[in-house]
Amino acid sequence: GLPGTKAKYTLYGRNLPGGAPAKDVTVDGKPLEQLIVEIELPGDALAKQRLQSSALVRPGAAALDGIEYRLKSPHGVSNPARVGFATAPVIAEPLDAPPKSQKLTPPCEFAGQFRRRGEPTVLTFDAKKGDVWWLEVFSQRLGTPTDPSVLIERVTKNDKGEESATTIAELADSDANLGGPEFNTASRDPSYRFEAKEDGLHRISVRDLFNRNPTDARHPFRLALRKESPDFRLVALAPQETRADKNQRIVSPTAPSLRRGETQVVKVLALRRDGFNGEIQLAAEGLPAGVKSAGAKIPEGKNSALLAITAKADATAWSGVLKIAGKAKAGDTELVREARGGAATWHVADSNNDAIESRLTRDLALGVSGTETAPITIEPTAAKTFEAVAGNLKIPLKLTRHGEFNENLKLKAVGVPALDSLGELEVNAKTNAATLEIDLSKTKLPAGTHSFILQAQTKGKFRSYEAESKSADEAAKLAEKDAKAAAESAKNASDALAAAKKADEEAAKQVKSASETDKESLAAKAKSAADAKTAAEKTATEATAKSKAADEKKTSAQEAAKKFAEKSKAKEATIMVYSAPITVVVKAEEKKPEEKK
């Protein structure tokens, strides 16, 4: 449906409140019900650019827009169904429509179902020479097991009225995979930029290469015939954990996390539409105090970039949603797009043998530790923008090492394609200073502002939970001290109770053996001794309970201290180290005026 419109939609399912039997629509041989409902689609600018869904959305569908619809009833809500945003008025083909050619007037979107094998859906439209339309099919990306195929032909008639067709294009899968094996954006849905070479009637035949069955309402397709509208969508991916063996193909669900002083990177993919090829400026928004990002850019014609995020040395603990926005220009139109999150769905031990399952995520989370410090920090000695015109550009660097990461480092510049030819900078383990040299004549770094980072993989020993271990150890010592004091109090109370019991017994004996004249005065003394014994019993009981509780607390604290002591032991680790972003401004060399002859 078009954003901002209210329209009627037909739901198919079971137990639909007020539903009626659906004609010839079954699942597993059992008939379904149908219910017509009205759905209002949001029309605000931000909603048009989003894909709000709690259902599974595969990477191939990461660039789609739409909402999630659930039918509400007195018995609860239905499972979610995705309603996509159309880019032009929608023409919906009825389920029971006979196989006949249908003429379209672009721009439009045709919504139909694949027919049985050998029966393509045939659509025609008139085009004038020079007309440009983007033709795109949506089916596999809607979650259906289909393989759309499209044939585009120009149809002409001779003087006798005999029809002939000339093939313009045969469309199949969209093979572009921007995210690699960890986030495969390829799909079986074709798209094509159509430019009419001559006036005339054109024909589109749509088939499902997988389909061998009658028309199935569960296998729909959308065919968009829209005006060229350059645009893009973004997907932000959390970095994968570093492996000791570079040949290991372990993939796990992750989220970016920062220790104090650490820099991490998020890979941002640009899913470009309708021939958009421009530069995209990236920025992280809503970062907490103590965390910063210099932004990044996806260069013209490229499809990804690394966005660096750095926590200051005194950053406090924080967790929340990381928001990334991209800005670009398509002609005179400024485009601002929010990045969607993406991640692996579950752990894969070896992606050489097992497929990686990935999906869009509702958000991209970010965590910041307020206690742990980065194993290694790398940054320019001066927090400034480096400028150069020509020749060699020298950038002094300082390193700070924590833990036992004492290997030589081989730093490689990433983030600016022109620096790919720059060799690795080796930093000796015994020094914490280095100088990065860039020969501008060799790297061909163009005039302008460039931001990049240095990365290196290294091994070492790192201690986690040091603060927790220290705190747990202090708590254990305090609990031991309290338990000792409580035990002493319990012993004193027990001794006092023994003395009180003895005094009570002696007072009772005195009363028993006393003469009648002395019994009255001794009885008062005996009552006082009995009261003292009762009070001593209460005190001893309470002191014993407190001692027992203190012992239990001591045992628990000692176990916690032991656990954190084990966790805080130095462990072998392989990490990827990133420098703080480095910004370089290359100025165009001024041409000298020609000397007079």
XYZ file of C-alpha atoms in Angstrom:
597
model
C 0.000 0.000 0.000
C 0.977 3.621 -0.479
C 2.222 5.357 2.687
C -0.361 7.706 4.162
C -3.351 5.815 2.745
C -6.169 3.808 4.297
C -7.293 0.809 2.281
C -9.011 -2.553 2.545
C -6.913 -5.697 2.818
C -7.932 -9.348 2.901
C -6.545 -11.488 5.700
C -6.370 -15.264 5.418
C -6.033 -17.497 8.458
C -7.852 -19.476 11.088
C -10.074 -18.365 14.001
C -10.521 -14.926 12.437
C -13.200 -13.057 14.466
C -16.090 -12.547 12.025
C -14.223 -14.359 9.264
C -15.901 -16.241 6.414
C -14.755 -19.398 4.603
C -12.182 -18.544 1.942
C -12.952 -19.846 -1.535
C -10.350 -22.306 -2.833
C -7.687 -21.165 -0.361
C -6.283 -24.019 1.722
C -3.184 -24.895 3.718
C -2.261 -28.566 4.083
C -5.607 -29.442 2.494
C -7.603 -27.564 5.144
C -9.637 -24.483 4.193
C -8.840 -21.060 5.582
C -11.041 -18.188 6.619
C -10.860 -14.707 5.185
C -11.586 -11.330 6.691
C -11.543 -7.898 5.080
C -10.012 -5.185 7.273
C -9.011 -1.567 6.887
C -5.366 -0.718 7.483
C -4.045 2.823 7.664
C -0.395 3.156 6.698
C 1.718 5.947 8.231
C 2.653 8.744 5.906
C 5.227 10.795 7.795
C 8.696 11.134 6.283
C 10.508 9.012 8.882
C 7.971 6.174 8.807
C 8.312 5.934 5.026
C 11.993 5.066 5.425
C 11.580 2.367 8.060
C 10.901 -1.332 8.186
C 9.224 -1.953 11.532
C 8.924 -5.677 12.118
C 9.451 -8.145 14.942
C 9.202 -10.985 12.439
C 12.249 -12.430 10.715
C 13.672 -10.173 7.991
C 16.543 -11.678 6.010
C 19.480 -9.593 4.751
C 18.153 -9.695 1.176
C 15.095 -7.750 2.345
C 17.087 -5.235 4.387
C 16.312 -2.357 1.992
C 12.519 -2.770 2.009
C 10.199 -0.359 3.793
C 6.965 -1.145 5.590
C 5.169 -1.897 8.841
C 4.060 -4.899 10.840
C 0.324 -5.575 11.092
C -1.368 -7.736 13.716
C -5.087 -8.431 13.920
C -6.397 -7.600 17.386
C -9.233 -9.625 18.885
C -10.818 -10.332 22.313
C -8.648 -13.459 22.451
C -5.353 -11.707 21.749
C -3.428 -10.679 18.644
C -2.422 -12.593 15.536
C 1.063 -13.386 14.351
C 2.645 -10.466 12.441
C 2.147 -9.858 8.740
C 4.353 -7.384 6.917
C 2.701 -4.670 4.824
C 5.196 -3.123 2.422
C 5.232 0.476 1.263
C 4.537 0.846 -2.437
C 6.253 3.542 -4.490
C 3.274 4.070 -6.827
C -0.482 3.321 -6.964
C -1.224 -0.380 -6.446
C -3.110 -2.616 -8.861
C -4.194 -5.780 -7.041
C -5.030 -8.878 -9.077
C -7.866 -10.983 -7.557
C -6.918 -14.506 -6.468
C -9.319 -16.107 -8.946
C -8.368 -13.864 -11.904
C -8.096 -15.837 -15.195
C -4.711 -15.909 -16.961
C -4.967 -12.947 -19.303
C -2.833 -10.006 -20.282
C -3.350 -6.851 -18.274
C -2.355 -3.375 -19.380
C -0.605 -1.087 -16.904
C -0.224 2.667 -16.815
C 3.046 3.453 -15.081
C 4.031 4.497 -12.510
C 2.273 1.669 -10.669
C 2.792 -1.481 -8.651
C 1.111 -4.723 -9.664
C 0.326 -7.213 -6.868
C -0.494 -10.760 -7.931
C 0.234 -14.460 -7.464
C 2.458 -16.733 -9.516
C 0.587 -19.104 -11.796
C 1.233 -22.734 -12.538
C 4.272 -23.617 -14.583
C 3.903 -22.555 -18.218
C 1.399 -19.788 -17.382
C 3.238 -16.502 -16.886
C 1.562 -13.365 -15.632
C 1.565 -11.086 -18.688
C 1.528 -7.298 -18.295
C 1.839 -4.633 -20.963
C 2.491 -0.902 -20.986
C 3.112 1.867 -23.496
C 6.441 3.710 -23.476
C 7.830 6.599 -25.452
C 11.378 6.812 -26.648
C 13.607 8.048 -23.824
C 11.214 7.030 -21.021
C 13.082 5.634 -18.022
C 11.409 3.270 -15.546
C 12.805 1.077 -12.814
C 11.287 -2.381 -12.873
C 11.631 -4.399 -9.651
C 10.058 -7.646 -8.451
C 9.464 -8.375 -4.756
C 8.758 -11.984 -3.828
C 11.569 -13.992 -2.272
C 12.317 -10.935 -0.107
C 8.728 -11.139 1.165
C 9.611 -14.497 2.703
C 8.212 -16.798 0.018
C 10.032 -19.809 -1.529
C 10.070 -18.407 -5.056
C 12.501 -17.642 -7.869
C 11.044 -14.864 -10.039
C 12.021 -14.583 -13.678
C 11.073 -11.643 -15.903
C 11.072 -11.297 -19.672
C 10.767 -7.791 -21.173
C 9.801 -7.528 -24.841
C 8.872 -4.836 -27.335
C 5.728 -5.817 -29.232
C 5.100 -4.670 -32.816
C 2.595 -5.452 -35.573
C 3.190 -5.561 -39.302
C 0.872 -4.283 -42.024
C -1.146 -7.506 -41.814
C -1.690 -7.073 -38.091
C 0.633 -9.943 -37.230
C 2.295 -9.528 -33.866
C 5.994 -10.055 -33.238
C 8.127 -9.527 -30.139
C 11.733 -8.435 -29.690
C 13.479 -9.368 -26.450
C 14.844 -6.392 -24.553
C 16.016 -8.145 -21.382
C 15.690 -11.369 -19.423
C 15.941 -10.741 -15.688
C 16.945 -13.183 -12.989
C 18.576 -13.050 -9.542
C 20.073 -9.952 -7.942
C 23.501 -11.317 -7.065
C 24.935 -8.235 -5.344
C 26.136 -9.316 -1.896
C 27.367 -6.276 0.023
C 27.753 -7.908 3.433
C 29.806 -10.979 2.556
C 28.990 -14.378 4.052
C 28.096 -12.818 7.410
C 25.248 -10.712 5.985
C 24.416 -11.901 2.478
C 22.239 -9.276 0.780
C 21.807 -11.179 -2.505
C 18.272 -12.265 -3.449
C 16.400 -14.048 -6.203
C 14.306 -10.941 -6.933
C 15.328 -9.141 -10.148
C 15.491 -5.405 -10.809
C 16.271 -3.501 -13.989
C 16.627 0.021 -15.332
C 14.443 0.180 -18.428
C 15.009 2.905 -20.999
C 12.718 2.867 -24.028
C 14.678 2.986 -27.277
C 11.533 3.442 -29.384
C 7.896 4.353 -28.970
C 5.546 1.401 -28.636
C 3.936 -1.338 -26.639
C 6.102 -3.330 -24.231
C 5.333 -6.643 -22.560
C 6.442 -8.060 -19.216
C 6.119 -11.788 -18.505
C 6.596 -12.871 -14.902
C 7.198 -16.487 -13.863
C 8.262 -18.403 -10.765
C 10.985 -20.845 -11.785
C 10.268 -22.920 -8.648
C 6.509 -23.145 -9.185
C 4.927 -26.397 -10.318
C 1.597 -26.015 -8.529
C -1.618 -24.048 -9.045
C -1.840 -20.402 -7.990
C -1.081 -20.111 -4.273
C -2.069 -17.123 -2.168
C 1.024 -17.762 -0.053
C 3.322 -17.106 -3.036
C 2.580 -13.501 -4.018
C 4.744 -11.047 -5.889
C 4.875 -7.306 -6.361
C 6.107 -5.784 -9.588
C 7.019 -2.109 -9.357
C 7.210 0.013 -12.481
C 8.321 3.297 -10.990
C 9.999 6.536 -11.929
C 13.705 6.694 -11.315
C 14.170 7.947 -7.754
C 17.797 7.630 -6.535
C 17.913 6.722 -2.849
C 19.631 4.444 -0.331
C 19.121 2.498 2.882
C 21.763 1.713 5.534
C 22.471 -1.365 7.638
C 24.922 -1.235 10.573
C 26.669 -4.479 11.527
C 28.457 -5.168 14.804
C 32.086 -6.311 14.432
C 32.834 -10.006 14.737
C 35.164 -11.282 17.455
C 38.822 -11.605 16.480
C 40.198 -15.134 16.085
C 43.686 -16.383 16.909
C 43.701 -18.278 13.602
C 42.770 -16.021 10.696
C 41.469 -19.089 8.833
C 38.860 -19.756 11.503
C 35.361 -19.032 10.277
C 33.513 -18.702 13.583
C 30.549 -16.327 13.550
C 28.501 -15.332 16.603
C 25.765 -12.830 17.431
C 27.567 -9.768 18.797
C 27.043 -6.143 19.749
C 29.676 -3.381 19.878
C 31.138 -2.819 23.339
C 33.765 -0.375 24.539
C 36.267 -0.447 27.361
C 37.666 2.813 28.676
C 39.985 4.376 26.104
C 38.996 1.862 23.445
C 37.967 2.417 19.830
C 35.613 -0.005 18.091
C 34.208 0.017 14.582
C 30.791 -0.649 13.120
C 30.533 -1.677 9.493
C 27.828 0.288 7.669
C 26.432 -1.026 4.382
C 24.814 1.242 1.774
C 21.982 -0.455 -0.118
C 21.682 1.859 -3.117
C 18.492 2.284 -5.171
C 17.691 3.405 -8.664
C 21.247 4.177 -9.669
C 22.138 6.357 -6.691
C 25.931 6.510 -6.623
C 26.770 9.522 -4.446
C 28.860 9.980 -1.329
C 27.148 9.278 2.024
C 28.252 11.026 5.227
C 27.777 8.879 8.355
C 27.319 10.081 11.932
C 26.608 8.379 15.265
C 23.859 10.153 17.186
C 22.815 10.216 20.838
C 26.119 8.942 22.208
C 26.513 9.114 26.011
C 28.950 11.431 27.776
C 32.482 10.129 27.436
C 31.883 8.449 24.065
C 32.540 10.158 20.738
C 32.645 9.482 17.018
C 34.252 11.530 14.261
C 31.853 10.073 11.710
C 32.804 8.469 8.416
C 31.823 8.527 4.784
C 30.910 5.946 2.198
C 32.709 7.203 -0.909
C 31.010 7.722 -4.221
C 30.448 4.369 -5.909
C 31.323 2.362 -2.781
C 28.953 0.302 -0.654
C 30.422 0.253 2.845
C 32.507 2.096 5.408
C 33.796 1.614 8.945
C 32.423 4.020 11.558
C 34.747 4.365 14.564
C 33.414 4.970 18.087
C 35.770 5.838 20.957
C 35.292 5.798 24.735
C 37.322 8.276 26.756
C 39.670 7.075 29.489
C 37.181 8.182 32.159
C 33.992 6.939 30.445
C 31.246 5.736 32.770
C 29.202 2.551 32.391
C 26.357 2.831 29.879
C 24.213 0.673 27.650
C 21.658 1.704 25.085
C 20.777 1.982 21.422
C 23.394 3.150 18.934
C 21.809 5.360 16.282
C 23.607 5.951 12.993
C 22.384 8.325 10.299
C 23.546 8.857 6.739
C 23.253 12.077 4.715
C 23.668 12.427 0.975
C 22.461 14.424 -2.008
C 20.625 13.088 -5.015
C 20.631 16.046 -7.396
C 19.253 18.942 -5.367
C 17.476 16.657 -2.900
C 19.081 16.039 0.480
C 18.532 12.503 1.757
C 18.760 11.615 5.458
C 18.404 7.922 6.318
C 18.606 5.979 9.598
C 20.689 2.810 9.690
C 18.987 -0.469 10.495
C 20.731 -3.018 12.683
C 21.905 -6.405 11.458
C 23.459 -9.443 13.127
C 24.005 -13.160 12.904
C 21.055 -15.124 14.265
C 23.063 -17.799 16.070
C 26.555 -19.171 16.558
C 28.219 -20.923 13.611
C 31.365 -22.897 14.400
C 32.696 -23.043 10.834
C 31.110 -20.985 8.081
C 33.109 -22.970 5.522
C 30.780 -25.869 6.256
C 27.668 -24.274 7.790
C 25.540 -21.471 6.369
C 25.436 -18.246 8.353
C 21.910 -17.181 9.230
C 21.542 -13.419 9.642
C 18.683 -10.995 10.058
C 17.738 -7.402 10.674
C 17.577 -6.493 14.354
C 15.173 -4.107 16.034
C 18.087 -1.957 17.226
C 21.868 -1.941 17.337
C 22.952 -2.013 20.989
C 26.093 -0.404 22.421
C 27.706 -1.185 25.769
C 30.336 0.885 27.609
C 32.323 -0.462 30.565
C 32.944 1.928 33.420
C 35.647 -0.265 34.981
C 37.702 -2.095 32.337
C 40.463 -0.345 30.415
C 41.391 -1.046 26.796
C 44.363 -3.425 26.453
C 46.018 -1.057 23.954
C 45.142 2.481 22.930
C 46.594 4.168 19.842
C 46.140 7.845 19.075
C 47.971 10.803 17.556
C 50.187 12.620 20.038
C 48.245 15.790 19.270
C 44.462 15.920 19.017
C 44.282 17.883 15.786
C 43.573 17.750 12.081
C 46.722 17.131 10.032
C 47.160 19.249 6.918
C 49.389 18.761 3.905
C 49.796 19.992 0.337
C 52.377 17.631 -1.117
C 55.327 15.458 -0.168
C 55.488 13.368 2.989
C 52.917 13.738 5.751
C 54.182 12.614 9.161
C 51.738 11.763 11.954
C 53.313 11.060 15.411
C 51.497 8.349 17.384
C 51.478 7.324 21.020
C 50.548 3.904 22.382
C 49.416 2.916 25.855
C 49.529 -0.757 26.811
C 47.620 -2.407 29.657
C 47.743 -6.010 30.745
C 50.268 -8.238 29.034
C 49.997 -7.244 25.373
C 53.656 -6.920 24.498
C 53.881 -8.146 20.904
C 55.088 -6.089 17.977
C 52.180 -4.390 16.220
C 51.637 -4.102 12.480
C 49.306 -1.165 11.909
C 47.310 -0.968 8.697
C 45.333 2.092 7.594
C 41.661 1.374 6.789
C 38.704 3.537 5.907
C 40.153 5.447 2.927
C 40.548 3.399 -0.289
C 43.477 5.560 -1.472
C 45.485 4.377 1.571
C 45.042 0.683 0.752
C 48.442 0.770 -0.962
C 50.096 2.129 2.189
C 52.291 -0.529 3.773
C 51.972 -1.725 7.355
C 53.609 0.339 10.077
C 55.492 -1.960 12.478
C 55.701 -0.825 16.091
C 58.263 -2.558 18.290
C 56.960 -4.086 21.507
C 59.520 -2.130 23.513
C 58.338 1.294 22.418
C 55.126 3.232 22.869
C 55.764 5.734 20.093
C 55.668 5.576 16.306
C 55.359 7.844 13.291
C 53.040 7.161 10.390
C 54.377 8.523 7.102
C 52.162 9.037 4.067
C 53.795 9.783 0.735
C 51.067 11.834 -0.934
C 52.657 11.451 -4.366
C 52.440 7.645 -4.159
C 49.122 7.194 -2.400
C 47.389 9.693 -4.713
C 45.265 10.900 -1.822
C 42.948 13.450 -3.471
C 42.395 16.955 -2.173
C 39.800 17.088 0.584
C 39.185 15.867 4.139
C 39.871 12.208 4.899
C 39.322 10.296 8.135
C 40.838 6.856 8.689
C 41.869 4.487 11.466
C 44.782 2.136 12.043
C 44.122 -1.477 12.924
C 46.244 -4.398 14.078
C 45.616 -7.894 15.354
C 47.689 -8.975 18.349
C 47.910 -11.577 21.106
C 48.447 -11.184 24.813
C 47.088 -11.796 28.279
C 44.253 -9.743 29.573
C 42.542 -9.584 32.929
C 38.812 -9.076 33.126
C 36.731 -8.486 36.262
C 39.669 -6.963 38.148
C 37.480 -4.361 39.838
C 34.830 -6.972 40.615
C 37.488 -9.318 42.007
C 38.927 -6.586 44.227
C 35.465 -5.633 45.454
C 34.548 -9.292 46.090
C 37.805 -9.866 47.980
C 37.189 -6.828 50.178
C 33.619 -8.001 50.785
C 34.907 -11.463 51.762
C 37.401 -9.982 54.237
C 34.695 -7.779 55.758
C 32.302 -10.743 55.968
C 35.018 -12.812 57.684
C 35.610 -10.003 60.182
C 31.864 -9.683 60.841
C 31.527 -13.463 61.235
C 34.375 -13.505 63.740
C 32.785 -10.683 65.730
C 29.374 -12.396 65.590
C 30.910 -15.678 66.769
C 32.575 -13.851 69.671
C 29.241 -12.220 70.559
C 27.505 -15.597 70.395
C 30.152 -17.126 72.694
C 29.813 -14.272 75.171
C 26.032 -14.618 75.064
C 26.343 -18.372 75.626
C 28.671 -17.806 78.587
C 26.284 -15.198 79.998
C 23.395 -17.655 79.589
C 25.305 -20.360 81.443
C 25.992 -17.938 84.291
C 22.354 -16.834 84.356
C 21.155 -20.445 84.477
C 23.538 -21.183 87.370
C 22.350 -18.087 89.259
C 18.726 -19.091 88.669
C 19.332 -22.602 89.976
C 21.104 -21.301 93.102
C 18.313 -18.803 93.801
C 15.705 -21.555 93.476
C 17.649 -23.780 95.918
C 17.916 -20.939 98.434
C 14.184 -20.352 98.297
C 13.511 -24.033 98.714
C 15.766 -24.430 101.780
C 14.980 -21.069 103.400
C 12.810 -20.552 106.451
C 9.356 -19.109 106.105
C 10.522 -15.701 107.245
C 13.293 -15.553 104.595
C 11.320 -17.065 101.687
C 9.538 -13.833 100.832
C 12.731 -11.843 100.369
C 14.513 -14.722 98.549
C 11.526 -15.208 96.215
C 12.049 -11.711 94.789
C 15.710 -12.510 94.257
C 14.789 -15.807 92.553
C 12.333 -14.029 90.202
C 15.025 -11.545 89.220
C 17.415 -14.448 88.492
C 14.736 -16.197 86.408
C 14.053 -13.005 84.430
C 17.805 -12.587 83.843
C 17.986 -16.182 82.574
C 15.070 -15.590 80.164
C 16.726 -12.417 78.834
C 20.043 -14.261 78.491
C 18.323 -17.079 76.569
C 16.812 -14.535 74.152
C 20.165 -12.774 73.712
C 21.970 -16.072 73.169
C 19.378 -17.241 70.613
C 19.648 -13.979 68.676
C 23.436 -13.991 68.847
C 23.578 -17.592 67.617
C 21.266 -16.753 64.704
C 23.364 -13.714 63.835
C 26.526 -15.783 64.003
C 24.986 -18.413 61.718
C 23.861 -15.736 59.235
C 27.285 -14.119 59.369
C 28.911 -17.503 58.687
C 26.623 -18.039 55.694
C 27.391 -14.551 54.416
C 31.113 -15.214 54.898
C 30.863 -18.480 52.948
C 28.911 -16.797 50.144
C 31.366 -13.889 49.996
C 34.336 -16.255 49.942
C 32.773 -18.226 47.091
C 32.140 -14.983 45.167
C 35.707 -13.862 45.810
C 37.002 -17.222 44.619
C 34.838 -17.046 41.480
C 35.966 -13.536 40.577
C 39.567 -14.357 41.430
C 39.367 -17.149 38.862
C 37.676 -14.874 36.325
C 40.254 -12.143 36.854
C 43.215 -14.394 36.119
C 45.197 -13.367 33.064
C 43.907 -15.214 30.015
C 45.283 -15.599 26.524
C 43.403 -13.389 24.083
C 43.617 -12.380 20.441
C 42.207 -8.930 19.841
C 41.785 -6.434 17.047
C 43.117 -3.028 18.058
C 41.841 0.158 16.433
C 43.363 3.593 16.746
C 41.378 6.705 17.435
C 40.272 8.263 14.116
C 42.913 10.326 12.304
C 41.749 13.227 10.153
C 43.879 14.532 7.296
C 43.174 17.536 5.085
C 44.942 17.470 1.729
C 45.016 20.879 0.088
C 45.239 21.302 -3.648
C 48.657 22.481 -4.723
C 48.583 26.055 -5.981
C 49.766 26.493 -9.539
C 52.509 29.040 -10.002
C 51.824 31.783 -12.546
C 53.880 31.475 -15.730
C 57.001 33.604 -15.729
C 57.106 36.444 -18.195
C 59.443 35.937 -21.140
